[in-house]
Coordinates of C-alpha atoms in Angstrom, one line a residue:
M1 CA 188.4 -116.6 -85.3
A2 CA 188.1 -118.1 -81.8
Q3 CA 190.1 -121.1 -82.9
K4 CA 192.9 -118.9 -84.4
L5 CA 193.1 -117.0 -81.1
L6 CA 193.4 -120.2 -79.1
L7 CA 196.0 -121.6 -81.5
S8 CA 198.2 -118.4 -81.6
G9 CA 201.6 -118.9 -80.0
D10 CA 201.6 -121.2 -77.0
Q11 CA 198.2 -120.2 -75.6
H12 CA 196.9 -123.7 -75.6
Q13 CA 199.4 -124.3 -72.7
D14 CA 198.7 -121.0 -70.8
S15 CA 196.4 -120.6 -67.9
V16 CA 192.9 -119.3 -68.7
G17 CA 191.4 -118.9 -65.3
F18 CA 188.9 -121.4 -64.0
F19 CA 189.6 -124.0 -66.7
G20 CA 193.3 -123.7 -66.6
T21 CA 193.8 -124.2 -70.4
P22 CA 191.9 -123.6 -73.6
L23 CA 191.7 -127.3 -74.2
Q24 CA 190.0 -127.9 -70.8
A25 CA 187.5 -125.1 -71.5
A26 CA 186.7 -126.5 -74.9
A27 CA 186.4 -130.0 -73.5
Y28 CA 183.9 -128.8 -70.9
G29 CA 181.8 -127.0 -73.5
G30 CA 181.9 -129.9 -76.0
Q31 CA 183.6 -127.9 -78.7
W32 CA 184.7 -130.7 -80.9
P33 CA 186.3 -128.7 -83.8
V34 CA 188.3 -126.5 -81.4
I35 CA 189.5 -129.5 -79.4
K36 CA 190.5 -131.4 -82.5
E37 CA 192.5 -128.4 -83.8
L38 CA 194.1 -127.7 -80.5
V39 CA 195.3 -131.3 -80.2
D40 CA 196.4 -131.4 -83.8
E41 CA 198.5 -128.3 -83.1
G42 CA 200.2 -130.0 -80.1
A43 CA 198.1 -129.2 -77.1
D44 CA 198.9 -131.6 -74.2
V45 CA 195.8 -133.7 -73.5
N46 CA 197.2 -134.6 -70.1
A47 CA 198.1 -131.0 -69.0
V48 CA 197.1 -130.6 -65.4
S49 CA 195.6 -127.2 -64.3
G50 CA 192.3 -125.5 -63.5
F51 CA 189.4 -126.7 -61.4
Y52 CA 188.9 -130.0 -63.2
G53 CA 192.6 -130.9 -63.5
T54 CA 192.5 -132.3 -67.0
A55 CA 190.5 -131.9 -70.2
L56 CA 189.1 -135.4 -69.8
Q57 CA 187.9 -134.7 -66.3
A58 CA 186.2 -131.5 -67.5
A59 CA 184.5 -133.4 -70.3
S60 CA 183.5 -136.2 -68.0
Y61 CA 181.9 -133.9 -65.5
S62 CA 179.8 -132.1 -68.2
G63 CA 178.8 -135.3 -69.8
Q64 CA 180.6 -134.8 -73.1
Y65 CA 180.6 -138.4 -74.3
N66 CA 182.1 -137.9 -77.8
V67 CA 184.7 -135.3 -76.6
S68 CA 185.8 -137.7 -73.9
G69 CA 186.3 -140.4 -76.5
L70 CA 188.3 -138.0 -78.7
V71 CA 190.8 -137.0 -76.0
L72 CA 191.1 -140.6 -74.9
D73 CA 191.9 -141.7 -78.4
R74 CA 194.5 -138.9 -78.5
G75 CA 196.3 -140.3 -75.4
A76 CA 194.5 -138.8 -72.4
D77 CA 195.4 -140.7 -69.2
V78 CA 192.0 -142.1 -68.0
N79 CA 193.4 -142.6 -64.5
S80 CA 195.1 -139.2 -64.1
S81 CA 194.6 -138.1 -60.5
S82 CA 194.1 -134.3 -60.2
G83 CA 191.4 -131.6 -59.9
H84 CA 188.4 -131.4 -57.7
Y85 CA 187.0 -134.8 -58.4
G86 CA 190.3 -136.7 -58.4
T87 CA 189.6 -138.7 -61.5
A88 CA 187.5 -138.5 -64.7
F89 CA 185.4 -141.5 -63.5
Q90 CA 184.5 -139.7 -60.2
A91 CA 183.7 -136.6 -62.2
A92 CA 181.3 -138.5 -64.4
A93 CA 179.7 -140.2 -61.4
Y94 CA 179.1 -136.8 -59.7
G95 CA 177.7 -135.4 -62.9
G96 CA 175.3 -138.4 -63.2
H97 CA 176.6 -139.6 -66.5
A98 CA 176.4 -143.4 -66.2
E99 CA 177.1 -144.2 -69.9
L100 CA 180.1 -142.0 -69.9
A101 CA 181.4 -143.6 -66.8
F102 CA 181.1 -147.0 -68.5
L103 CA 183.0 -145.6 -71.5
L104 CA 185.8 -144.6 -69.2
T105 CA 185.9 -148.2 -67.8
A106 CA 186.2 -149.5 -71.3
Y107 CA 189.4 -147.4 -71.6
G108 CA 190.7 -148.9 -68.3
A109 CA 189.4 -146.5 -65.7
K110 CA 189.9 -147.7 -62.1
V111 CA 186.5 -147.5 -60.5
N112 CA 187.4 -148.0 -56.8
T113 CA 189.9 -145.2 -56.3
N114 CA 190.0 -143.2 -53.1
D115 CA 190.7 -139.6 -54.1
G116 CA 189.1 -136.3 -55.0
F117 CA 186.9 -134.2 -52.9
Y118 CA 184.4 -136.9 -52.1
G119 CA 186.8 -139.8 -51.7
S120 CA 185.0 -142.4 -53.8
P121 CA 182.9 -142.5 -57.0
L122 CA 179.8 -143.8 -55.1
V123 CA 179.9 -141.0 -52.6
A124 CA 180.4 -138.5 -55.4
A125 CA 177.3 -139.8 -57.2
L126 CA 175.3 -139.5 -54.0
Q127 CA 176.4 -135.9 -53.5
G128 CA 175.4 -135.2 -57.0
V129 CA 171.9 -136.6 -56.1
H130 CA 171.9 -139.2 -58.8
E131 CA 170.2 -142.2 -57.3
D132 CA 169.8 -144.1 -60.6
V133 CA 173.5 -143.7 -61.3
V134 CA 174.4 -145.0 -57.9
V135 CA 172.3 -148.1 -58.3
M136 CA 173.8 -148.7 -61.8
L137 CA 177.3 -148.3 -60.4
I138 CA 176.6 -150.7 -57.6
K139 CA 175.4 -153.3 -60.0
R140 CA 178.5 -152.8 -62.1
G141 CA 180.7 -153.8 -59.3
L142 CA 181.8 -150.7 -57.4
R143 CA 182.9 -151.6 -53.9
V144 CA 180.0 -150.7 -51.6
N145 CA 182.3 -150.5 -48.5
A146 CA 184.9 -148.3 -50.1
D147 CA 186.1 -145.7 -47.6
G148 CA 185.7 -142.0 -48.6
N149 CA 187.3 -139.4 -46.3
K150 CA 186.6 -137.8 -42.9
D151 CA 183.9 -135.6 -44.4
F152 CA 182.3 -138.3 -46.6
P153 CA 183.0 -141.6 -44.8
N154 CA 181.3 -144.1 -47.1
A155 CA 178.4 -144.6 -49.5
L156 CA 176.0 -146.1 -46.9
Y157 CA 176.7 -143.4 -44.4
E158 CA 175.9 -140.7 -47.0
A159 CA 172.8 -142.4 -48.4
S160 CA 171.5 -142.9 -44.8
A161 CA 172.2 -139.2 -43.9
K162 CA 170.2 -138.1 -46.9
G163 CA 167.4 -140.5 -46.5
Y164 CA 167.8 -142.3 -49.8
R165 CA 165.9 -145.5 -49.0
T166 CA 166.3 -147.1 -52.4
I167 CA 170.0 -146.6 -52.4
V168 CA 170.4 -147.8 -48.8
A169 CA 168.5 -151.0 -49.7
Q170 CA 170.7 -151.6 -52.8
L171 CA 173.9 -151.0 -50.8
L172 CA 172.8 -153.4 -48.1
K173 CA 171.8 -155.9 -50.7
Y174 CA 175.2 -155.8 -52.2
G175 CA 177.0 -156.2 -48.9
A176 CA 177.4 -152.7 -47.4
D177 CA 178.4 -152.9 -43.7
P178 CA 175.9 -151.0 -41.5
N179 CA 178.3 -151.2 -38.6
K180 CA 181.0 -149.0 -40.3
D181 CA 181.3 -145.6 -38.6
D182 CA 183.0 -142.3 -39.3
A183 CA 186.1 -140.8 -37.7
F184 CA 183.9 -139.7 -34.7
G185 CA 182.2 -143.0 -34.2
R186 CA 178.9 -142.1 -35.8
S187 CA 177.2 -144.9 -37.7
A188 CA 174.9 -144.8 -40.7
L189 CA 172.0 -145.6 -38.2
E190 CA 172.8 -142.6 -36.1
V191 CA 172.8 -140.1 -39.0
A192 CA 169.6 -141.6 -40.3
I193 CA 168.0 -141.1 -36.9
Q194 CA 169.4 -137.5 -36.8
G195 CA 167.7 -136.8 -40.1
G196 CA 164.4 -138.4 -39.0
H197 CA 164.5 -140.9 -41.8
S198 CA 162.3 -143.7 -40.3
D199 CA 162.2 -145.9 -43.4
V200 CA 166.0 -145.9 -43.6
V201 CA 166.3 -146.6 -39.8
Q202 CA 164.0 -149.6 -40.2
L203 CA 166.3 -151.0 -42.9
L204 CA 169.5 -150.5 -41.0
S205 CA 168.2 -151.7 -37.7
Q206 CA 167.1 -155.0 -39.3
K207 CA 170.6 -155.5 -40.7
M208 CA 172.7 -154.4 -37.7
A209 CA 173.4 -157.8 -36.0
T210 CA 175.9 -156.1 -33.7
L211 CA 173.7 -153.3 -32.5
N212 CA 174.5 -154.1 -28.9
S213 CA 178.3 -154.0 -29.4
V214 CA 180.7 -151.1 -29.6
S215 CA 182.0 -149.2 -32.6
S216 CA 185.6 -149.0 -33.6
T217 CA 185.9 -145.8 -31.5
G218 CA 184.5 -147.4 -28.4
L219 CA 180.9 -146.1 -28.7
D220 CA 178.0 -148.4 -27.9
L221 CA 176.1 -148.5 -31.2
G222 CA 172.6 -149.2 -29.7
G223 CA 172.9 -146.8 -26.9
S224 CA 174.2 -144.1 -29.1
A225 CA 171.4 -144.6 -31.5
L226 CA 168.8 -144.4 -28.7
R227 CA 170.4 -141.2 -27.4
M228 CA 170.3 -139.7 -30.9
A229 CA 166.6 -140.5 -31.2
A230 CA 165.9 -139.1 -27.8
Q231 CA 167.7 -135.9 -28.7
G232 CA 165.7 -135.4 -31.9
G233 CA 162.4 -136.3 -30.2
H234 CA 161.8 -139.1 -32.7
R235 CA 159.4 -141.4 -30.8
D236 CA 158.7 -143.6 -33.8
L237 CA 162.4 -144.2 -34.4
M238 CA 163.0 -145.0 -30.8
E239 CA 160.1 -147.5 -30.9
E240 CA 161.6 -149.1 -34.0
L241 CA 165.0 -149.5 -32.3
L242 CA 163.5 -150.9 -29.1
R243 CA 161.3 -153.3 -31.1
R244 CA 164.1 -154.7 -33.4
R245 CA 166.8 -155.3 -30.8
T246 CA 167.1 -155.9 -27.1
I247 CA 168.6 -152.6 -26.3
S248 CA 168.6 -151.4 -22.7
V249 CA 166.6 -148.2 -22.3
N250 CA 169.1 -147.1 -19.7
Y251 CA 172.2 -146.9 -22.0
P252 CA 174.3 -144.0 -20.7
D253 CA 177.3 -142.5 -22.5
K254 CA 180.7 -142.1 -20.8
D255 CA 179.5 -139.1 -18.9
G256 CA 176.4 -140.8 -17.7
L257 CA 174.0 -139.1 -20.1
S258 CA 171.2 -141.5 -20.8
P259 CA 168.3 -141.4 -23.3
L260 CA 166.0 -140.3 -20.5
L261 CA 168.2 -137.5 -19.3
I262 CA 168.5 -136.2 -22.9
A263 CA 164.8 -136.4 -23.5
V264 CA 164.0 -134.6 -20.3
S265 CA 166.5 -131.9 -21.0
R266 CA 165.0 -131.3 -24.4
G267 CA 161.4 -131.4 -23.0
H268 CA 160.4 -134.3 -25.2
E269 CA 157.4 -135.6 -23.2
A270 CA 156.4 -138.3 -25.7
I271 CA 159.9 -139.8 -25.5
V272 CA 159.9 -139.6 -21.7
R273 CA 156.6 -141.4 -21.6
L274 CA 157.9 -144.2 -23.9
L275 CA 161.0 -144.7 -21.8
L276 CA 158.9 -144.8 -18.6
E277 CA 156.6 -147.4 -20.2
K278 CA 159.7 -149.4 -21.0
G279 CA 160.8 -149.4 -17.4
V280 CA 163.7 -146.8 -17.5
D281 CA 165.5 -146.2 -14.3
T282 CA 164.6 -142.7 -13.1
S283 CA 167.4 -142.6 -10.5
L284 CA 170.3 -142.8 -13.1
A285 CA 172.3 -139.6 -12.9
H286 CA 174.8 -137.7 -15.0
K287 CA 178.4 -137.5 -13.9
D288 CA 177.5 -134.2 -12.1
G289 CA 174.9 -136.0 -10.1
L290 CA 171.9 -134.6 -12.1
T291 CA 168.9 -136.9 -12.2
A292 CA 166.0 -136.8 -14.7
L293 CA 163.9 -135.1 -12.0
M294 CA 166.5 -132.4 -11.4
M295 CA 166.8 -131.7 -15.2
A296 CA 163.0 -131.4 -15.5
V297 CA 163.0 -129.0 -12.6
I298 CA 165.8 -127.0 -14.0
G299 CA 164.0 -126.8 -17.4
G300 CA 160.7 -125.8 -15.8
H301 CA 158.9 -128.8 -17.3
H302 CA 156.0 -129.2 -15.0
G303 CA 154.4 -132.0 -16.9
L304 CA 157.6 -134.0 -16.9
V305 CA 158.1 -133.4 -13.2
V306 CA 154.6 -134.9 -12.6
L307 CA 155.4 -137.9 -14.9
L308 CA 158.7 -138.6 -13.1
L309 CA 157.2 -138.3 -9.7
E310 CA 154.4 -140.7 -10.7
H311 CA 157.1 -143.2 -11.7
G312 CA 159.0 -143.0 -8.4
A313 CA 161.6 -140.3 -9.0
V314 CA 163.4 -139.5 -5.8
V315 CA 162.7 -135.9 -4.6
K316 CA 165.4 -135.9 -2.0
A317 CA 168.3 -137.0 -4.3
R318 CA 171.2 -134.5 -4.4
N319 CA 173.6 -133.6 -7.1
N320 CA 177.4 -133.3 -6.6
H321 CA 176.9 -129.9 -5.0
G322 CA 174.4 -131.1 -2.5
K323 CA 171.5 -129.4 -4.1
T324 CA 168.1 -131.0 -4.3
P325 CA 165.5 -130.6 -7.0
L326 CA 163.5 -128.2 -4.8
M327 CA 166.6 -126.0 -4.2
M328 CA 167.7 -126.1 -7.8
L329 CA 164.6 -124.8 -9.5
A330 CA 161.6 -124.4 -7.4
V331 CA 163.4 -121.8 -5.2
E332 CA 166.4 -120.7 -7.2
E333 CA 164.3 -120.1 -10.3
G334 CA 161.2 -119.1 -8.6
H335 CA 158.9 -121.7 -10.1
E336 CA 156.2 -121.8 -7.5
A337 CA 154.0 -124.5 -8.9
I338 CA 156.9 -127.0 -9.2
A339 CA 158.0 -126.0 -5.7
F340 CA 154.7 -126.9 -4.1
L341 CA 154.5 -130.1 -6.2
L342 CA 157.8 -131.2 -4.8
L343 CA 156.9 -130.2 -1.3
Q344 CA 153.8 -132.4 -1.6
H345 CA 156.0 -135.3 -2.5
G346 CA 158.2 -134.9 0.5
S347 CA 160.9 -132.3 -0.3
A348 CA 162.2 -130.6 2.8
I349 CA 162.4 -126.8 2.8
Q350 CA 164.9 -126.8 5.6
A351 CA 167.4 -129.3 4.1
P352 CA 170.7 -127.5 3.6
D353 CA 172.9 -127.9 0.5
G354 CA 176.6 -128.5 0.5
S355 CA 177.3 -124.9 1.4
G356 CA 174.7 -124.8 4.3
K357 CA 172.0 -122.8 2.5
T358 CA 168.4 -123.9 2.7
P359 CA 165.6 -123.3 0.2
I360 CA 164.3 -120.7 2.6
N361 CA 167.6 -118.8 2.5
V362 CA 167.6 -118.7 -1.2
A363 CA 164.0 -117.6 -1.4
I364 CA 164.7 -114.7 0.9
S365 CA 167.9 -113.6 -0.8
K366 CA 166.0 -113.4 -4.1
G367 CA 163.0 -111.6 -2.6
Y368 CA 160.5 -114.2 -3.8
Q369 CA 156.9 -114.0 -2.6
I370 CA 156.6 -117.7 -1.9
I371 CA 158.4 -117.5 1.4
E372 CA 155.4 -117.6 3.6
K373 CA 153.8 -120.5 1.6
L374 CA 157.1 -122.4 1.9
L375 CA 157.1 -122.0 5.6
G376 CA 153.7 -123.6 5.8
F377 CA 155.3 -126.9 4.8
G378 CA 158.1 -126.9 7.3
E379 CA 159.4 -125.4 10.5
S380 CA 158.0 -122.2 12.0
A381 CA 159.7 -119.0 11.3
T382 CA 160.9 -118.8 14.9
A383 CA 162.5 -122.2 14.8
I384 CA 164.3 -121.4 11.6
A385 CA 165.4 -118.0 13.0
E386 CA 167.0 -119.6 16.0
R387 CA 168.9 -122.1 13.9
D388 CA 170.0 -119.8 11.1
R389 CA 171.6 -116.4 11.4
F390 CA 170.9 -115.5 7.9
W391 CA 167.2 -116.1 8.4
R392 CA 167.1 -113.9 11.6
T393 CA 168.5 -111.0 9.6
C394 CA 166.1 -111.4 6.8
S395 CA 163.2 -111.9 9.2
R396 CA 163.9 -108.6 10.9
I397 CA 163.9 -106.9 7.4
L398 CA 160.5 -108.4 6.6
M399 CA 159.0 -107.3 9.9
H400 CA 160.3 -103.8 9.3
L401 CA 158.7 -103.7 5.9
D402 CA 155.4 -105.0 7.3
K403 CA 155.3 -102.1 9.8
Q404 CA 155.9 -99.6 7.1
D405 CA 152.8 -100.9 5.2

């Protein structure tokens, strides 16, 4: 009865929702008798519609080996480019159907096309999480360096991002280029680091002969990888990078953001310790003049402040607005312990910033209770009052409040 309904009139050519045509729906479901009758009655095996584009692509995705052979024998174009996966071969790869993929090649399928949602059959197989199929396809001669698209750049990039060590090893064995990057300059190494895949990072770093060079978009590969490891707090990955290649621990990006600055801003003490052990320059600053010590102070990372001071961080350095570490956090943010730590290392409470304000001014304006303690490290209240009109006003207010008590 179903076959009669499908064959009535021209319904085999009409749209039937997701599958586009009855033939495509039958091919997806492996309904051999229905397909045969539809084709015998004149259904176009190359009609393009629906999600899969053609009946062959639908059959290939769902792993219908015999049905695929049938429509191919009835004239289906094995290289028809349409639908979500672009070609039947890419649909079979995504579905994880290796034998069906090989059947398609026997009928002349082009295996190194660049189309469909994933851009290439290898990338499609990776997205379908079929590691065994990927390895088989690689061994059958698919181009390991074939470009995908901006969302799925290439097979090595995708395998590295997902942490598929076996596939990464096979791709590298068959000549995959670890220095290829995506449209934004990110390499396979970077996305492996971002995912915390240490075994993949080890493989890639061993193969990246040009780790100290720049990518096609102008990014320094080694420095970018180090910064990514610092951002994620991956000490083991950073150690691997520093051990495998002579990468400078000071690598900044175009804005002056170095691995140390990133690690400090994220509060990754283990990374900061490693960088300090490797001799990182604590005086390097961001384009805004922020040093590692300033970032530690801003973030309230007392332990990092101690570490940096122990390794020679300059307490009197200023950012582009003339503010010192003491001004920036110890007073502005009211972190008393860090304030005293900086004072003990030579910070001056009376040093004005670019606008003329001193740490004392800021403390008074915010009503902090550390004013008297701060004064103990510097000038007397009288000396400051004579020099600073703002202080004189605030001093009178404090004296008035004391009398009320």
